[in-house]
Short mmCIF file of C-alpha atoms (C1' of nucleotides) in Angstrom, two decimals:
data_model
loop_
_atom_site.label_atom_id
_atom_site.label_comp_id
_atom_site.label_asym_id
_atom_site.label_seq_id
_atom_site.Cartn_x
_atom_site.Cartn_y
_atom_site.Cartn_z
CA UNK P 1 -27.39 4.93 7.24
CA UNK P 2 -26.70 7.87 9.38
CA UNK P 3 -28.59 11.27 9.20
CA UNK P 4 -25.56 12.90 9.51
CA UNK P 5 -23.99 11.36 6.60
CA UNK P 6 -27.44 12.19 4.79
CA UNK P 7 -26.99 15.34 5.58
CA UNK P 8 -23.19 15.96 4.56
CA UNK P 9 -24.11 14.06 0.93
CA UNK P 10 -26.85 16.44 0.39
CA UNK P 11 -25.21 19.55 1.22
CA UNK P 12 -22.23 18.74 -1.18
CA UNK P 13 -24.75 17.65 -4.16
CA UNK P 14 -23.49 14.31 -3.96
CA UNK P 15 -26.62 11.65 -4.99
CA UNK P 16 -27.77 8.95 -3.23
CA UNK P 17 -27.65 6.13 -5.48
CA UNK P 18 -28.41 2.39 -4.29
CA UNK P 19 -24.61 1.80 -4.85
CA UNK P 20 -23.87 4.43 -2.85
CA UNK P 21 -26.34 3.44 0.04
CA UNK P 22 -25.06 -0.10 0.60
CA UNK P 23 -21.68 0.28 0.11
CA UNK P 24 -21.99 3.04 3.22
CA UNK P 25 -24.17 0.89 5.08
CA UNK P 26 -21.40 -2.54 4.34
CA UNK P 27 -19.21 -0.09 6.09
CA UNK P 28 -21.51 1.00 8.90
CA UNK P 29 -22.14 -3.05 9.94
CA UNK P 30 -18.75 -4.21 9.54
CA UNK P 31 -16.17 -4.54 12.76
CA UNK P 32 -13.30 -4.43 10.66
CA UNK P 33 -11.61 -2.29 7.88
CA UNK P 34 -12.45 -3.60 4.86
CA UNK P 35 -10.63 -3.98 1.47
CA UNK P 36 -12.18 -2.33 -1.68
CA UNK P 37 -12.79 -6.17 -2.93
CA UNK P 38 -14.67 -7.00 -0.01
CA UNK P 39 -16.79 -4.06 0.17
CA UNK P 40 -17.47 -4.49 -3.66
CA UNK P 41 -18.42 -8.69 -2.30
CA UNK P 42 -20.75 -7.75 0.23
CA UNK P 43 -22.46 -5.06 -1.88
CA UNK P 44 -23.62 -7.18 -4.29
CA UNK P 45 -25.43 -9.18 -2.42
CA UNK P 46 -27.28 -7.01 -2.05
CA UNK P 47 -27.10 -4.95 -5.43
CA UNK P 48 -26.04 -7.85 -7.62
CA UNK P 49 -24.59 -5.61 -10.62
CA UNK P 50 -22.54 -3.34 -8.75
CA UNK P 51 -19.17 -2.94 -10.62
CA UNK P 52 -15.61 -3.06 -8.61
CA UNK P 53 -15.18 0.40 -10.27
CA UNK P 54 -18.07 2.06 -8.35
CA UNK P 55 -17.12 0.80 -5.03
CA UNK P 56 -13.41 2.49 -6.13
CA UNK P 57 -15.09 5.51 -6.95
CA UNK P 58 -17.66 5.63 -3.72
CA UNK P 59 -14.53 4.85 -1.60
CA UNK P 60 -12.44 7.86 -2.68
CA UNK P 61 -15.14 9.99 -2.80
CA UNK P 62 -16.15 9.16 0.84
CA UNK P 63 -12.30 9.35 2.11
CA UNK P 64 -12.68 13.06 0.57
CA UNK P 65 -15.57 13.79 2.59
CA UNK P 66 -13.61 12.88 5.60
CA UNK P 67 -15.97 9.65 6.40
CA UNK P 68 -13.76 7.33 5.32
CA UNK P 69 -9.82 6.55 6.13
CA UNK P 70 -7.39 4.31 3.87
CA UNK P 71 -5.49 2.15 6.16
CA UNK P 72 -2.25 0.54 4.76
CA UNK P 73 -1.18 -1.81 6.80
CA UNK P 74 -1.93 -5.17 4.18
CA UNK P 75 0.59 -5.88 1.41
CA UNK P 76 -2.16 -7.14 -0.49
CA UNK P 77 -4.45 -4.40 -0.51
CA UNK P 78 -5.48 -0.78 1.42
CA UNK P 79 -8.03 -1.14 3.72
CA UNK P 80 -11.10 1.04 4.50
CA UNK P 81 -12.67 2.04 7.25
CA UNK P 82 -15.48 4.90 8.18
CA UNK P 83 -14.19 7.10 11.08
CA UNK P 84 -16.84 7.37 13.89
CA UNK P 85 -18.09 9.90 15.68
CA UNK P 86 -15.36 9.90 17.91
CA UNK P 87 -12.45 10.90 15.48
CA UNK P 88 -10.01 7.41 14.45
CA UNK P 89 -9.02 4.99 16.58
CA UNK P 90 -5.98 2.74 16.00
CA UNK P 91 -5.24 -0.94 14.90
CA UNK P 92 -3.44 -4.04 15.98
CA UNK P 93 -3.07 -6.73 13.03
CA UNK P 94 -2.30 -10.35 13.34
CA UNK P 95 0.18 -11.03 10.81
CA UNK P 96 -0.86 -14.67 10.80
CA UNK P 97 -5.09 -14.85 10.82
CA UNK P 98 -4.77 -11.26 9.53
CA UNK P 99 -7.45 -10.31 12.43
CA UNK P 100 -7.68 -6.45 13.08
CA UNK P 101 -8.04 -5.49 16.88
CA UNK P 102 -9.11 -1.97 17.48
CA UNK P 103 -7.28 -0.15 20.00
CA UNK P 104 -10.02 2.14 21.59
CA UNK P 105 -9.16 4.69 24.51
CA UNK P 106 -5.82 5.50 23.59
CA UNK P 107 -4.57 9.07 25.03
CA UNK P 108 -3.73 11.69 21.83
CA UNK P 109 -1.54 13.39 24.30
CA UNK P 110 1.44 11.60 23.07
CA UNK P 111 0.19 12.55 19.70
CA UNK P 112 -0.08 16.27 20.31
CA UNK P 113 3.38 16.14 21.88
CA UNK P 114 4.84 15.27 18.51
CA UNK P 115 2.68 17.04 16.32
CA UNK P 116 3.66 20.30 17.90
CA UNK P 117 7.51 19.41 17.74
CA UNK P 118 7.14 19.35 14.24
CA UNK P 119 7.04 22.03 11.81
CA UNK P 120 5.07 20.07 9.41
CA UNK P 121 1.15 21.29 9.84
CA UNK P 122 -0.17 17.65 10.76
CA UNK P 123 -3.97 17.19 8.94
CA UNK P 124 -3.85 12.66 9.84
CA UNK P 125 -1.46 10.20 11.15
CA UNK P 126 -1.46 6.45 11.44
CA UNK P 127 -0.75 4.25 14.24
CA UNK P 128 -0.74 0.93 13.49
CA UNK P 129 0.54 -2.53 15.23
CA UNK P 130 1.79 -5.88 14.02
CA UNK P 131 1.81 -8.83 15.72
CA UNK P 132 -0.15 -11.90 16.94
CA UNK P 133 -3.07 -11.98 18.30
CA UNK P 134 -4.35 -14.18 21.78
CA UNK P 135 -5.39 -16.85 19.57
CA UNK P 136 -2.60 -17.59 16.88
CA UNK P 137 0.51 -16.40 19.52
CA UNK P 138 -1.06 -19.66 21.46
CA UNK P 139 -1.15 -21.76 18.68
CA UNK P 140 2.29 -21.43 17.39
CA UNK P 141 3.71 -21.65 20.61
CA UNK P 142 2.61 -25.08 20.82
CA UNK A 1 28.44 -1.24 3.37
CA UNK A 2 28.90 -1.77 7.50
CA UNK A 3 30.74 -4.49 8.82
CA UNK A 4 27.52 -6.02 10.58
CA UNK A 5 25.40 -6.25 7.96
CA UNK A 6 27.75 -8.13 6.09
CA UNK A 7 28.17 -10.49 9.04
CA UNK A 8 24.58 -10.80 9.43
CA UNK A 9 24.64 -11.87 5.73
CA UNK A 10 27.31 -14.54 6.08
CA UNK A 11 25.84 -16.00 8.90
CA UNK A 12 22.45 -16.31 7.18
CA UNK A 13 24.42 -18.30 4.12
CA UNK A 14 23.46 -14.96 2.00
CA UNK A 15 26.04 -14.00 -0.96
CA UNK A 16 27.48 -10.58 -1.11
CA UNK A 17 26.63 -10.12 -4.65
CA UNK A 18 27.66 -6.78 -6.26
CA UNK A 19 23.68 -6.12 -6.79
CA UNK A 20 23.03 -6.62 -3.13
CA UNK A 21 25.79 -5.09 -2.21
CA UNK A 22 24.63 -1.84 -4.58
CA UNK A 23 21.02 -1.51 -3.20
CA UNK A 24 22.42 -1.42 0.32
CA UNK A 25 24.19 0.99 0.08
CA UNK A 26 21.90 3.49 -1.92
CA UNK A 27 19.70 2.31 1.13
CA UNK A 28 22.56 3.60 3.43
CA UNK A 29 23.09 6.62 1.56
CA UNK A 30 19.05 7.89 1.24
CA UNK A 31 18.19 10.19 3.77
CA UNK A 32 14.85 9.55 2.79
CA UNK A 33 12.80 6.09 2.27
CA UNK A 34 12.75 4.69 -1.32
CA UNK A 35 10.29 3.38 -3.63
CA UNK A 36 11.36 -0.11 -5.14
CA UNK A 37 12.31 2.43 -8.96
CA UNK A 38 14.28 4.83 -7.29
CA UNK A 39 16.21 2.29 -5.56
CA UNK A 40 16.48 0.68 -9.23
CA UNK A 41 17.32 3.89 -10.71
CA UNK A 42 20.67 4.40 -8.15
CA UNK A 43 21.30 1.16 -8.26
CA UNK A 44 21.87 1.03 -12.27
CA UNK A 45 24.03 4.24 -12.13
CA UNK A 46 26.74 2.40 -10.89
CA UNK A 47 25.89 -1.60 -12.45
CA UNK A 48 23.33 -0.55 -15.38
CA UNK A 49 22.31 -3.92 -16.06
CA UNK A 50 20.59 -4.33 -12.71
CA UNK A 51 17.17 -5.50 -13.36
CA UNK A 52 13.85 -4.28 -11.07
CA UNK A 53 13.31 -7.53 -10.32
CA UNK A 54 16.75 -7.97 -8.57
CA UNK A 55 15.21 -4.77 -6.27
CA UNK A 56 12.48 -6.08 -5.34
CA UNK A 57 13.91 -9.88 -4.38
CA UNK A 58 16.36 -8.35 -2.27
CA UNK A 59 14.06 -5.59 -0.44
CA UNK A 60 12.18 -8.75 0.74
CA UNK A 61 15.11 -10.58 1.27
CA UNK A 62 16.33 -7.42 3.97
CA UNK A 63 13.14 -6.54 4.99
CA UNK A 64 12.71 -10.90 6.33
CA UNK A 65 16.22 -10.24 8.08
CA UNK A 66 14.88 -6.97 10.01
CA UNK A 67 17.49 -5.42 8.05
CA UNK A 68 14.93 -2.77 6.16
CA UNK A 69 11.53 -1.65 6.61
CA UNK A 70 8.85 -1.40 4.62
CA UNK A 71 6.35 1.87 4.38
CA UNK A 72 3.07 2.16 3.61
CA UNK A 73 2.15 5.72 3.49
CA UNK A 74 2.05 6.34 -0.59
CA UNK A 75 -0.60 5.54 -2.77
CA UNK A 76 1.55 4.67 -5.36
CA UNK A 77 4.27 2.23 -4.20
CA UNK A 78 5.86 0.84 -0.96
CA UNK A 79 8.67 3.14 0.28
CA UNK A 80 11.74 1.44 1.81
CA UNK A 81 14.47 2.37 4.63
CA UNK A 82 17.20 1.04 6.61
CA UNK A 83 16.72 0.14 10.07
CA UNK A 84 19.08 2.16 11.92
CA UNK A 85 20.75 1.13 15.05
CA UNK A 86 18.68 2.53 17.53
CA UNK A 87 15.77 1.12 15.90
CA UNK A 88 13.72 2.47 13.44
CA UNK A 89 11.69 6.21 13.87
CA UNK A 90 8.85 7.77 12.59
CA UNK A 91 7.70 9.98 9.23
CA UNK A 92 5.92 12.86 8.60
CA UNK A 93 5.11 13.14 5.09
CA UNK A 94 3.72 15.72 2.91
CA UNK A 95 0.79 15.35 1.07
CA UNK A 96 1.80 18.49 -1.00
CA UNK A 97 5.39 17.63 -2.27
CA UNK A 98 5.46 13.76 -0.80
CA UNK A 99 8.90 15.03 1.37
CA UNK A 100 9.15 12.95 4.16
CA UNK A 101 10.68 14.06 7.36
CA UNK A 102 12.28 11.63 10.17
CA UNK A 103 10.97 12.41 13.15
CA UNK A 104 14.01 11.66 15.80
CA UNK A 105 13.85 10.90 19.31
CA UNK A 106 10.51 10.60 19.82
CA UNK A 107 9.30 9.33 23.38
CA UNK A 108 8.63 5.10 22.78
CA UNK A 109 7.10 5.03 26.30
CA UNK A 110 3.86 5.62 25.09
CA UNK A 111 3.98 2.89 22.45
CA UNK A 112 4.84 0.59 25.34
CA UNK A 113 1.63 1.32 27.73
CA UNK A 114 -0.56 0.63 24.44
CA UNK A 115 1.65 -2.31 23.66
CA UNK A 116 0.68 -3.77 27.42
CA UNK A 117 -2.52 -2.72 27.33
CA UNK A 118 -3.64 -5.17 24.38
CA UNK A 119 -3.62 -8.87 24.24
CA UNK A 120 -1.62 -8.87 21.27
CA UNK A 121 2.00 -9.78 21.02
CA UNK A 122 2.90 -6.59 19.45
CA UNK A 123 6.17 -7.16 16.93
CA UNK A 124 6.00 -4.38 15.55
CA UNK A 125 4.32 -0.77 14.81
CA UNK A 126 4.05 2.11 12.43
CA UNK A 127 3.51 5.55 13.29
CA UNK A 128 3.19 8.25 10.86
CA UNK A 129 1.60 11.73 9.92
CA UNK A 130 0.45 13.54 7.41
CA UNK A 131 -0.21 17.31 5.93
CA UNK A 132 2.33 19.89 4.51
CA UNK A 133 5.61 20.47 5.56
CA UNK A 134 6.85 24.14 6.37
CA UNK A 135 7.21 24.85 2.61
CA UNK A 136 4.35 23.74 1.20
CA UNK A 137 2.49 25.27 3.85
CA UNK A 138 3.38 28.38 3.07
CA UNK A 139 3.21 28.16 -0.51
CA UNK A 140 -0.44 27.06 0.10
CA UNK A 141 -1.72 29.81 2.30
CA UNK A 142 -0.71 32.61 -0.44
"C1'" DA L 1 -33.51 18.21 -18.03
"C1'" DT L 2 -29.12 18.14 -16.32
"C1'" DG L 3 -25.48 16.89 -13.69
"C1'" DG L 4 -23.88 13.32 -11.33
"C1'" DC L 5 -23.21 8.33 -11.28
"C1'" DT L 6 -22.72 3.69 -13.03
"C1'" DG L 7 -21.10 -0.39 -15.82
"C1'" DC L 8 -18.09 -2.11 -18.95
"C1'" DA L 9 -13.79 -2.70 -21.13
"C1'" DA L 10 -9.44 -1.44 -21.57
"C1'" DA L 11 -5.19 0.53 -19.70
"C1'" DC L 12 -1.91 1.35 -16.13
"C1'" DG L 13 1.77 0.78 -12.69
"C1'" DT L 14 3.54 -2.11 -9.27
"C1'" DT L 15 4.83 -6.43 -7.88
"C1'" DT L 16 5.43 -11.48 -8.63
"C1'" DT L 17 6.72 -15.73 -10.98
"C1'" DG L 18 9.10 -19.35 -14.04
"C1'" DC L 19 13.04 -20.56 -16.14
"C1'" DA L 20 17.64 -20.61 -18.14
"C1'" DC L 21 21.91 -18.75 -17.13
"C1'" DT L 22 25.50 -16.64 -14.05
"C1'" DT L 23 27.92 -15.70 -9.88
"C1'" DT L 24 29.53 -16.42 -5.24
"C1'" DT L 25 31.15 -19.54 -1.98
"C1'" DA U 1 30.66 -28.32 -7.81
"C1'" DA U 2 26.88 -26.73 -5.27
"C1'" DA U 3 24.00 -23.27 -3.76
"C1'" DA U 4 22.30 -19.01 -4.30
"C1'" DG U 5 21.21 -15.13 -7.18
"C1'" DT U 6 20.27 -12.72 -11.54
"C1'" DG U 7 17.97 -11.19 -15.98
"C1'" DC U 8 14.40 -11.53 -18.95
"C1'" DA U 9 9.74 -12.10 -20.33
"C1'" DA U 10 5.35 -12.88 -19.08
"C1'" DA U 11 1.72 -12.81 -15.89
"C1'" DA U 12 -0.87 -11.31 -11.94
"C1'" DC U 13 -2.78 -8.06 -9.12
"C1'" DG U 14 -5.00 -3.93 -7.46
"C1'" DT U 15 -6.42 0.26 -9.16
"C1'" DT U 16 -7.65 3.93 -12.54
"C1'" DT U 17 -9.62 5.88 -16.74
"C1'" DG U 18 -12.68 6.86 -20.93
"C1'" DC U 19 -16.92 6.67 -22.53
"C1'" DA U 20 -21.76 5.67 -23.43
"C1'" DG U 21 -25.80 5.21 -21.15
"C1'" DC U 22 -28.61 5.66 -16.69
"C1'" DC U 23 -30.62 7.69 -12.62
"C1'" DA U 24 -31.42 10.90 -8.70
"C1'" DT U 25 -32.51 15.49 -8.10
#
DNA sequence: ATGGCTGCAAACGTTTTGCACTTTT
DNA sequence: AAAAGTGCAAAACGTTTGCAGCCAT
């Protein structure tokens, strides 16, 4: 776990329970956003009686703090994922494996542009693609 | 109700039924995207025996025929819009008093560079913001 | 020791499903 | 008459809440 997010915890008087610890760190080693249920699925293996309700409660706590950001883009479910160092970065989801490609490098230029057209004082916004990706556009074109 | 949706209906073997017909036009007639209830709640004004369930079969029903599109930037619910003519645009909502505000001719030649830049066969994309519009703004900095 | 945090169970709101009946074509 | 669509009731699902007890500070 981070120093940094050590740091930010401690400074807001937020504890650093076990729960706490892994779900962070299930966040930290995964590629992907993750749903609440599979966050709550990988934290107890390693804390075996973590409740669904704590991840909940770690997850909106953390997208408080600013570490975390709610993605949207499943019918099913929202989707979490902790913003790095380097601000958010976008998605492109396969609507058929359901595989989440992150779109790194992408100019905010365009995003400034609209952001000062606007009169609304922009704090987030959400880019998001659907699609198919390399693997199942081949396979159903066969 | 226009004249090519109903064509696009008939040629899909889809029946005009006075429900269907109802929700699309409270569709038409929003300015803003609708939750599943408040689509309910226009729709019953004018045949009050409309059931939620009839709402949300025919949202999916438009939304498979590229007719509507579905949003994903509330916590509580999915919000729903037509897709107009010239394709559909982006929101800026508030997190203050939830108003959402179209954002109109915005440039899509950035969304194409990122679209050829990954290997996915992009279908489509969301792009929204968030923070307080003009109002709220105000009201918040008092 | 005290405030914050967790687990459990129960509640909540949204969305989905099965089935008998109705409506459009 | 056939096919599609609706209403109703019940269930499913993800998420939230209240509360008693527990743990990090």
């Amino acid at each position: 776990m981070k120093i940094e997010i050590v740091n930010l915890l401690e400074s807001n008087k937020i504890k650093l329970t076990n729960e706490r610890k892994v779900i962070i760190e299930v966040l930290e080693n995964s590629l992907l956003p993750l749903a609440p249920v599979d966050i709550y699925l990988r934290t107890t293996k390693v804390l075996p009686k973590t409740n669904l309700t704590t991840v909940y409660r770690n997850l909106e706590l953390l997208e408080g703090l600013g570490l975390v950001k709610r993605l949207g883009f499943n019918r099913n479910s929202y989707y979490y994922e902790l913003i790095s160092d380097r601000g958010h970065h976008h998605h492109a989801v396969c609507r058929s494996c359901g595989k989440v490609e992150d779109l790194e490098n992408i100019s905010e230029k365009f995003i400034k542009e609209i952001v000062n057209s606007t009169k609304f004082k922009v704090e987030d916004h959400n880019l998001e693609f659907f699609g198919l990706c390399q693997t199942c556009s081949k396979e159903l074109s066969l």
